[in-house]
């Protein structure tokens, strides 16, 4: 594909409103105006005709405000109050009140190059001049992805996202590696610098702190900032996109996919193999014989060594019954642990070794029937799961019983937007706490693992990684002698 060289005689800025913004004249063409935004309404009691016209035109699409108000400043003078006429100053005051709805588009004539879309309420976009003596590069937190019919750049550090409208903008991003100014780009220099200025202001691109000197590599503030040093781009993006403030996507219990894909059953169906019924403890007796709850909390600890006695089927049955079964006659919150939105997407798989009374192998736990379903797990993957748990524990041998927690993602994604995955992580946390406390009350040796291999688990349990995948690991055995507790 041949890319035409773009010249810059008509470089300008276009203004529009976010697509989810509605301009509502309250009492006809001369009355008050209400701008309905995702952050709530903004009322203009007596808007002047210029602001009213600007709002009306921006609802139709990107517009040059110099066509609304002759003399409206260009990019270089927009944030120089001393250069503004009273009419321009009045229009800017009105626009600042809806700054969280204003989309700013860099364009050549009527051809958009890129647009900056606000994600937060209190943000005013100000394109930055490009530092002529300092190199620029993409932020290490910036992400390019396809969404809603186009390419966009996002960063968890930013209060804006950038929509890319032309292939030249993608090419520009590829050349911003922190070296010299982009070369070989099919763009006029003025356009290139204006585009970089937009990217700098949106925190997609960062400028070096100082000019490059000799062979010394340029230094960037985000690389040396102690508040950012511990963050990976992946962790920070999950954090930003699962909280309000820096995301404008659907959020919460939206049920956005209702009717688009089949619902997952509340309880995963059993397979064809005969399930093993587990013993059920006498809850009435436990209520009188258990040690006090505060005592269990105080004694709770992670134990990585085990006693010589095998973990019995009775102990396994009691642990699972008390920690994660579905109670008889239960309502939506009918398990011993809570679940965000009562989706209960988590499943338990048991990898039993020779130090349990179960025949060694892999089992799926049915919380409704309190049964164990044997699985035909490949021996290599089963061994790999146990060896990985041993390595994570830094133990002398594999744990007696490995519990692998998986999530049936559709249970969460059908209900939630923006928080589906993080809701599952919270569910994993409360389930692990249940397993810890029940194990402690029973005198067992519990320990949660930091992570596990979801690909190995998917192969071992016969799962589709994108449909159901491991999200947590927990090991348990009989308690070691007191002398071994350290």
Short mmCIF file of C-alpha atoms in Angstrom, two decimals, residues 48-467:
data_model
loop_
_atom_site.label_atom_id
_atom_site.label_comp_id
_atom_site.label_asym_id
_atom_site.label_seq_id
_atom_site.Cartn_x
_atom_site.Cartn_y
_atom_site.Cartn_z
CA UNK A 48 -24.30 33.03 25.21
CA UNK A 49 -25.08 32.37 21.53
CA UNK A 50 -21.48 31.42 20.70
CA UNK A 51 -21.33 28.69 23.34
CA UNK A 52 -24.77 27.43 22.35
CA UNK A 53 -23.71 27.23 18.69
CA UNK A 54 -20.46 25.47 19.61
CA UNK A 55 -22.34 22.87 21.66
CA UNK A 56 -24.84 22.25 18.88
CA UNK A 57 -22.13 21.81 16.24
CA UNK A 58 -19.97 19.57 18.42
CA UNK A 59 -22.86 17.16 18.86
CA UNK A 60 -22.75 16.58 15.09
CA UNK A 61 -19.06 15.74 14.95
CA UNK A 62 -15.63 17.38 15.00
CA UNK A 63 -15.71 21.09 14.23
CA UNK A 64 -13.12 23.84 14.01
CA UNK A 65 -14.12 26.43 16.60
CA UNK A 66 -12.66 29.15 14.42
CA UNK A 67 -15.71 28.54 12.21
CA UNK A 68 -17.92 29.17 15.23
CA UNK A 69 -15.96 32.13 16.59
CA UNK A 70 -13.58 33.85 14.13
CA UNK A 71 -10.26 34.45 15.83
CA UNK A 72 -10.49 31.38 18.04
CA UNK A 73 -6.84 30.58 18.84
CA UNK A 74 -4.85 27.83 17.24
CA UNK A 75 -2.77 25.19 18.99
CA UNK A 76 0.07 27.52 19.89
CA UNK A 77 -2.11 30.19 21.57
CA UNK A 78 -4.93 28.18 23.09
CA UNK A 79 -3.56 28.30 26.64
CA UNK A 80 -2.19 31.85 26.51
CA UNK A 81 -4.92 33.89 28.25
CA UNK A 82 -3.21 37.16 27.38
CA UNK A 83 -3.80 36.40 23.69
CA UNK A 84 -7.56 35.86 24.05
CA UNK A 85 -10.29 38.34 23.24
CA UNK A 86 -13.19 38.61 25.74
CA UNK A 87 -15.33 36.48 23.39
CA UNK A 88 -12.70 33.74 23.21
CA UNK A 89 -12.17 33.84 26.98
CA UNK A 90 -15.92 33.48 27.57
CA UNK A 91 -16.16 30.50 25.21
CA UNK A 92 -13.19 28.80 26.87
CA UNK A 93 -14.73 29.29 30.31
CA UNK A 94 -17.86 27.53 29.12
CA UNK A 95 -15.88 24.71 27.51
CA UNK A 96 -13.84 24.15 30.65
CA UNK A 97 -17.03 23.29 32.50
CA UNK A 98 -17.48 20.29 30.17
CA UNK A 99 -13.79 19.56 29.71
CA UNK A 100 -14.40 15.91 30.66
CA UNK A 101 -16.57 15.55 27.53
CA UNK A 102 -14.40 17.37 24.96
CA UNK A 103 -12.67 15.27 22.31
CA UNK A 104 -9.74 17.08 20.70
CA UNK A 105 -8.74 15.99 17.21
CA UNK A 106 -5.57 16.92 15.35
CA UNK A 107 -6.47 17.17 11.67
CA UNK A 108 -5.25 18.21 8.26
CA UNK A 109 -8.20 20.06 6.84
CA UNK A 110 -11.05 17.63 7.30
CA UNK A 111 -8.81 14.56 7.68
CA UNK A 112 -8.44 13.50 11.33
CA UNK A 113 -5.02 12.20 12.32
CA UNK A 114 -5.58 11.37 15.98
CA UNK A 115 -8.09 12.21 18.68
CA UNK A 116 -7.66 12.58 22.43
CA UNK A 117 -10.65 11.38 24.46
CA UNK A 118 -10.97 12.30 28.17
CA UNK A 119 -11.43 9.51 30.71
CA UNK A 120 -11.74 11.52 33.91
CA UNK A 121 -13.88 14.37 35.13
CA UNK A 122 -11.26 16.88 36.19
CA UNK A 123 -8.94 17.02 33.22
CA UNK A 124 -8.19 19.72 30.65
CA UNK A 125 -6.14 18.67 27.67
CA UNK A 126 -3.24 20.98 26.79
CA UNK A 127 -1.03 19.94 23.84
CA UNK A 128 2.62 20.33 24.73
CA UNK A 129 5.44 21.77 22.68
CA UNK A 130 8.00 19.21 21.64
CA UNK A 131 11.35 19.76 23.37
CA UNK A 132 13.69 20.30 20.48
CA UNK A 133 16.83 19.08 22.25
CA UNK A 134 15.45 16.02 24.02
CA UNK A 135 14.47 12.67 22.52
CA UNK A 136 10.99 11.23 23.04
CA UNK A 137 9.77 7.68 23.33
CA UNK A 138 6.62 5.72 24.07
CA UNK A 139 5.88 5.41 27.77
CA UNK A 140 6.66 1.94 29.10
CA UNK A 141 3.06 1.85 30.35
CA UNK A 142 1.48 2.65 26.98
CA UNK A 143 -0.54 -0.03 25.18
CA UNK A 144 -1.74 -0.11 21.57
CA UNK A 145 -4.85 -2.15 20.87
CA UNK A 146 -7.85 -2.42 18.60
CA UNK A 147 -11.20 -1.37 20.04
CA UNK A 148 -14.53 -0.18 18.64
CA UNK A 149 -13.46 -0.19 15.03
CA UNK A 150 -10.06 1.45 15.36
CA UNK A 151 -6.65 1.55 17.00
CA UNK A 152 -6.22 3.26 20.31
CA UNK A 153 -3.36 4.02 22.67
CA UNK A 154 -3.95 3.77 26.40
CA UNK A 155 -1.91 4.16 29.56
CA UNK A 156 -2.95 3.58 33.17
CA UNK A 157 -1.08 6.78 34.03
CA UNK A 158 -3.22 8.83 31.65
CA UNK A 159 -6.56 10.55 32.01
CA UNK A 160 -7.02 10.40 28.24
CA UNK A 161 -6.89 7.78 25.54
CA UNK A 162 -5.72 8.41 21.99
CA UNK A 163 -7.61 7.20 18.93
CA UNK A 164 -5.43 6.76 15.84
CA UNK A 165 -7.17 7.61 12.56
CA UNK A 166 -4.33 7.41 10.03
CA UNK A 167 -1.64 4.78 9.37
CA UNK A 168 0.97 7.52 9.55
CA UNK A 169 0.20 7.88 13.26
CA UNK A 170 0.91 4.19 13.83
CA UNK A 171 4.15 4.60 11.91
CA UNK A 172 5.04 7.56 14.11
CA UNK A 173 4.57 5.46 17.24
CA UNK A 174 6.87 2.81 15.85
CA UNK A 175 9.62 5.38 15.41
CA UNK A 176 9.40 6.85 18.91
CA UNK A 177 12.03 4.65 20.50
CA UNK A 178 13.91 7.30 22.44
CA UNK A 179 16.48 8.02 19.76
CA UNK A 180 16.74 10.91 17.37
CA UNK A 181 13.71 12.57 15.79
CA UNK A 182 11.66 10.16 13.64
CA UNK A 183 13.11 9.79 10.17
CA UNK A 184 11.58 8.21 7.10
CA UNK A 185 8.10 9.27 8.24
CA UNK A 186 5.59 10.24 5.56
CA UNK A 187 4.62 13.39 7.44
CA UNK A 188 5.56 17.04 7.32
CA UNK A 189 7.75 18.12 10.27
CA UNK A 190 5.08 20.48 11.57
CA UNK A 191 2.53 17.68 11.61
CA UNK A 192 4.99 15.31 13.26
CA UNK A 193 5.75 17.75 16.07
CA UNK A 194 2.08 18.59 16.60
CA UNK A 195 1.23 14.87 16.83
CA UNK A 196 4.06 14.25 19.30
CA UNK A 197 2.82 17.22 21.32
CA UNK A 198 -0.60 15.60 21.58
CA UNK A 199 0.97 12.30 22.62
CA UNK A 200 3.15 14.00 25.23
CA UNK A 201 0.16 15.78 26.74
CA UNK A 202 -1.79 12.52 26.92
CA UNK A 203 1.15 10.71 28.63
CA UNK A 204 1.39 8.16 25.84
CA UNK A 205 4.82 9.55 24.96
CA UNK A 206 7.45 10.82 27.41
CA UNK A 207 10.37 13.18 26.86
CA UNK A 208 13.84 12.60 28.22
CA UNK A 209 14.84 14.62 31.28
CA UNK A 210 17.98 15.93 29.62
CA UNK A 211 19.47 16.05 26.14
CA UNK A 212 21.45 12.98 25.18
CA UNK A 213 25.15 13.56 25.83
CA UNK A 214 27.70 11.51 23.94
CA UNK A 215 27.19 7.80 24.40
CA UNK A 216 25.06 8.24 27.52
CA UNK A 217 21.54 6.92 27.05
CA UNK A 218 18.78 9.44 27.71
CA UNK A 219 17.02 9.15 31.06
CA UNK A 220 13.25 9.30 31.50
CA UNK A 221 11.49 10.34 34.68
CA UNK A 222 9.15 7.34 34.71
CA UNK A 223 12.16 4.99 34.79
CA UNK A 224 13.62 6.62 37.90
CA UNK A 225 10.42 7.50 39.72
CA UNK A 226 10.35 5.39 42.92
CA UNK A 227 6.54 5.46 42.94
CA UNK A 228 6.48 3.71 39.56
CA UNK A 229 9.52 1.45 39.88
CA UNK A 230 7.59 -1.46 41.39
CA UNK A 231 4.75 -1.35 38.89
CA UNK A 232 4.67 -3.48 35.78
CA UNK A 233 2.61 -2.18 32.87
CA UNK A 234 0.30 -5.21 33.14
CA UNK A 235 -0.39 -4.80 36.87
CA UNK A 236 -1.01 -1.09 36.60
CA UNK A 237 -3.38 -1.49 33.64
CA UNK A 238 -5.46 -4.08 35.50
CA UNK A 239 -5.57 -1.76 38.51
CA UNK A 240 -6.58 1.29 36.48
CA UNK A 241 -9.18 -0.46 34.36
CA UNK A 242 -10.88 -2.26 37.24
CA UNK A 243 -11.50 0.94 39.21
CA UNK A 244 -13.44 4.09 38.44
CA UNK A 245 -11.43 7.21 37.61
CA UNK A 246 -9.30 6.27 34.59
CA UNK A 247 -11.65 4.15 32.52
CA UNK A 248 -14.71 5.06 30.51
CA UNK A 249 -15.84 1.60 29.48
CA UNK A 250 -18.96 -0.17 30.76
CA UNK A 251 -18.49 -0.83 34.45
CA UNK A 252 -20.07 -3.01 37.10
CA UNK A 253 -23.00 -5.41 36.85
CA UNK A 254 -24.04 -4.45 33.31
CA UNK A 255 -24.94 -7.94 32.00
CA UNK A 256 -23.60 -6.65 28.66
CA UNK A 257 -23.40 -10.12 27.08
CA UNK A 258 -26.85 -11.29 28.08
CA UNK A 259 -28.33 -13.20 25.13
CA UNK A 260 -25.07 -13.13 23.16
CA UNK A 261 -23.61 -16.31 24.60
CA UNK A 262 -25.10 -19.22 26.53
CA UNK A 263 -25.09 -18.90 30.29
CA UNK A 264 -22.83 -21.14 32.34
CA UNK A 265 -24.75 -23.33 34.79
CA UNK A 266 -24.43 -22.38 38.43
CA UNK A 267 -22.93 -25.83 39.15
CA UNK A 268 -20.55 -27.46 36.69
CA UNK A 269 -22.05 -30.73 35.43
CA UNK A 270 -20.32 -33.97 36.33
CA UNK A 271 -18.75 -36.19 33.73
CA UNK A 272 -19.45 -39.84 32.97
CA UNK A 273 -17.17 -41.39 35.59
CA UNK A 274 -18.54 -42.59 38.91
CA UNK A 275 -18.06 -39.96 41.59
CA UNK A 276 -16.70 -40.69 45.07
CA UNK A 277 -19.00 -39.58 47.90
CA UNK A 278 -17.18 -37.72 50.65
CA UNK A 279 -17.89 -37.99 54.39
CA UNK A 280 -19.94 -35.16 55.86
CA UNK A 281 -19.07 -33.82 59.31
CA UNK A 282 -21.68 -33.27 62.02
CA UNK A 283 -22.04 -29.49 62.09
CA UNK A 284 -23.96 -29.58 65.35
CA UNK A 285 -21.10 -31.37 67.06
CA UNK A 286 -18.56 -28.98 65.49
CA UNK A 287 -20.42 -25.97 66.89
CA UNK A 288 -19.78 -27.26 70.37
CA UNK A 289 -16.36 -28.84 69.95
CA UNK A 290 -14.53 -26.30 67.73
CA UNK A 291 -12.11 -23.96 69.42
CA UNK A 292 -13.18 -20.28 69.52
CA UNK A 293 -13.02 -18.37 66.26
CA UNK A 294 -10.58 -15.78 67.61
CA UNK A 295 -8.25 -18.56 68.63
CA UNK A 296 -8.35 -20.01 65.12
CA UNK A 297 -7.58 -16.60 63.66
CA UNK A 298 -4.61 -16.17 65.95
CA UNK A 299 -3.24 -19.64 65.23
CA UNK A 300 -3.59 -19.39 61.46
CA UNK A 301 -0.28 -19.67 59.66
CA UNK A 302 1.19 -21.15 56.50
CA UNK A 303 2.82 -24.53 57.10
CA UNK A 304 5.13 -26.09 54.53
CA UNK A 305 6.00 -29.32 56.37
CA UNK A 306 3.68 -32.21 57.10
CA UNK A 307 3.22 -34.99 59.58
CA UNK A 308 3.85 -38.69 58.81
CA UNK A 309 0.14 -39.63 58.89
CA UNK A 310 -1.66 -39.58 55.55
CA UNK A 311 -4.44 -37.07 54.97
CA UNK A 312 -7.61 -39.08 55.46
CA UNK A 313 -10.73 -39.08 53.29
CA UNK A 314 -12.64 -37.97 56.37
CA UNK A 315 -10.38 -34.93 56.74
CA UNK A 316 -10.64 -34.09 53.06
CA UNK A 317 -14.41 -34.39 53.20
CA UNK A 318 -14.68 -32.21 56.29
CA UNK A 319 -12.39 -29.53 54.86
CA UNK A 320 -14.32 -29.23 51.60
CA UNK A 321 -17.71 -29.49 53.31
CA UNK A 322 -16.95 -26.74 55.79
CA UNK A 323 -15.09 -24.45 53.37
CA UNK A 324 -16.83 -24.58 50.01
CA UNK A 325 -19.87 -26.83 49.64
CA UNK A 326 -23.30 -25.62 48.51
CA UNK A 327 -25.53 -25.66 51.58
CA UNK A 328 -28.72 -27.68 51.41
CA UNK A 329 -31.73 -25.56 50.49
CA UNK A 330 -29.37 -22.66 49.88
CA UNK A 331 -30.21 -19.37 48.18
CA UNK A 332 -27.89 -17.44 45.87
CA UNK A 333 -25.44 -16.87 48.74
CA UNK A 334 -25.55 -20.49 49.80
CA UNK A 335 -21.87 -21.32 50.21
CA UNK A 336 -19.66 -20.75 53.22
CA UNK A 337 -17.75 -18.01 51.37
CA UNK A 338 -19.09 -14.91 49.58
CA UNK A 339 -18.85 -14.28 45.86
CA UNK A 340 -19.11 -10.94 44.04
CA UNK A 341 -22.61 -10.75 42.60
CA UNK A 342 -23.18 -14.33 43.80
CA UNK A 343 -21.75 -15.61 40.50
CA UNK A 344 -19.76 -18.42 42.23
CA UNK A 345 -17.50 -19.06 39.26
CA UNK A 346 -14.79 -20.96 41.12
CA UNK A 347 -14.17 -24.71 40.86
CA UNK A 348 -11.86 -26.95 42.88
CA UNK A 349 -9.63 -29.69 41.48
CA UNK A 350 -7.73 -32.00 43.81
CA UNK A 351 -4.32 -33.41 42.91
CA UNK A 352 -3.82 -36.22 45.42
CA UNK A 353 -0.46 -37.80 46.13
CA UNK A 354 0.48 -41.01 47.95
CA UNK A 355 0.30 -39.20 51.31
CA UNK A 356 -3.50 -39.18 51.23
CA UNK A 357 -6.05 -41.95 51.58
CA UNK A 358 -7.38 -41.08 48.12
CA UNK A 359 -5.97 -43.09 45.24
CA UNK A 360 -3.32 -40.83 43.68
CA UNK A 361 -4.67 -38.81 40.78
CA UNK A 362 -6.82 -35.83 39.89
CA UNK A 363 -10.39 -35.17 41.05
CA UNK A 364 -13.00 -32.49 40.44
CA UNK A 365 -15.04 -31.44 43.48
CA UNK A 366 -18.82 -31.23 43.11
CA UNK A 367 -19.96 -28.75 45.81
CA UNK A 368 -23.65 -29.60 45.36
CA UNK A 369 -23.42 -33.35 45.89
CA UNK A 370 -20.22 -33.16 48.00
CA UNK A 371 -18.59 -35.65 45.62
CA UNK A 372 -15.22 -36.17 44.02
CA UNK A 373 -15.25 -36.90 40.29
CA UNK A 374 -12.12 -38.81 39.15
CA UNK A 375 -10.52 -37.38 36.00
CA UNK A 376 -8.38 -39.10 33.39
CA UNK A 377 -5.50 -36.66 33.85
CA UNK A 378 -2.26 -37.26 31.92
CA UNK A 379 0.46 -38.52 34.24
CA UNK A 380 3.05 -36.04 32.98
CA UNK A 381 0.87 -33.01 33.66
CA UNK A 382 -0.20 -34.37 37.05
CA UNK A 383 3.43 -34.82 38.05
CA UNK A 384 4.29 -31.37 36.75
CA UNK A 385 1.59 -29.77 38.91
CA UNK A 386 2.85 -31.53 42.02
CA UNK A 387 6.50 -30.73 41.28
CA UNK A 388 5.68 -27.07 40.63
CA UNK A 389 3.90 -26.90 44.00
CA UNK A 390 6.92 -28.46 45.67
CA UNK A 391 9.23 -25.91 44.05
CA UNK A 392 7.01 -23.00 45.07
CA UNK A 393 6.98 -24.28 48.65
CA UNK A 394 10.75 -24.96 48.61
CA UNK A 395 9.77 -28.28 50.19
CA UNK A 396 11.56 -31.62 50.32
CA UNK A 397 8.76 -33.35 48.44
CA UNK A 398 5.41 -32.74 46.76
CA UNK A 399 2.53 -31.78 49.07
CA UNK A 400 0.06 -34.49 50.11
CA UNK A 401 -2.89 -32.67 48.55
CA UNK A 402 -2.83 -29.82 46.02
CA UNK A 403 -6.07 -27.88 45.53
CA UNK A 404 -6.19 -26.03 42.23
CA UNK A 405 -8.82 -23.30 42.06
CA UNK A 406 -10.13 -22.57 38.58
CA UNK A 407 -12.60 -19.98 37.32
CA UNK A 408 -15.35 -20.46 34.78
CA UNK A 409 -14.89 -16.99 33.36
CA UNK A 410 -18.22 -16.69 31.61
CA UNK A 411 -20.00 -16.77 34.97
CA UNK A 412 -18.29 -13.46 35.76
CA UNK A 413 -18.07 -11.87 32.31
CA UNK A 414 -21.77 -12.33 31.70
CA UNK A 415 -22.52 -10.28 34.79
CA UNK A 416 -19.71 -7.74 35.00
CA UNK A 417 -17.99 -5.21 32.76
CA UNK A 418 -14.58 -3.86 33.71
CA UNK A 419 -14.39 -5.80 36.99
CA UNK A 420 -15.05 -9.38 35.88
CA UNK A 421 -11.50 -10.68 36.41
CA UNK A 422 -10.75 -8.70 39.55
CA UNK A 423 -14.03 -9.91 41.07
CA UNK A 424 -12.77 -13.47 40.59
CA UNK A 425 -9.51 -12.61 42.33
CA UNK A 426 -11.47 -11.37 45.34
CA UNK A 427 -13.45 -14.60 45.35
CA UNK A 428 -10.20 -16.58 45.28
CA UNK A 429 -8.97 -14.62 48.29
CA UNK A 430 -12.02 -15.31 50.44
CA UNK A 431 -12.07 -18.99 49.44
CA UNK A 432 -8.40 -19.31 50.41
CA UNK A 433 -9.14 -17.67 53.75
CA UNK A 434 -11.90 -20.19 54.31
CA UNK A 435 -9.53 -23.04 53.51
CA UNK A 436 -6.94 -21.57 55.88
CA UNK A 437 -9.31 -21.14 58.79
CA UNK A 438 -11.03 -24.50 58.44
CA UNK A 439 -7.67 -26.26 58.07
CA UNK A 440 -6.40 -24.49 61.17
CA UNK A 441 -9.50 -25.43 63.16
CA UNK A 442 -9.03 -29.06 62.06
CA UNK A 443 -5.35 -29.11 63.02
CA UNK A 444 -4.11 -29.47 59.43
CA UNK A 445 -1.15 -27.82 57.71
CA UNK A 446 -2.36 -25.32 55.05
CA UNK A 447 -0.49 -23.03 52.68
CA UNK A 448 -1.58 -20.88 49.74
CA UNK A 449 0.78 -20.79 46.78
CA UNK A 450 1.87 -17.60 45.06
CA UNK A 451 1.05 -18.85 41.58
CA UNK A 452 0.81 -21.84 39.28
CA UNK A 453 0.95 -22.86 35.63
CA UNK A 454 -2.48 -22.38 34.06
CA UNK A 455 -1.49 -24.12 30.82
CA UNK A 456 -0.37 -27.25 32.66
CA UNK A 457 -3.58 -27.23 34.70
CA UNK A 458 -5.70 -26.85 31.57
CA UNK A 459 -4.04 -29.90 30.01
CA UNK A 460 -4.29 -31.91 33.21
CA UNK A 461 -7.97 -31.17 33.76
CA UNK A 462 -9.03 -31.17 30.11
CA UNK A 463 -10.03 -27.49 30.07
CA UNK A 464 -10.19 -24.79 27.43
CA UNK A 465 -7.81 -22.15 28.85
CA UNK A 466 -10.02 -19.24 27.72
CA UNK A 467 -13.20 -20.81 29.16
#
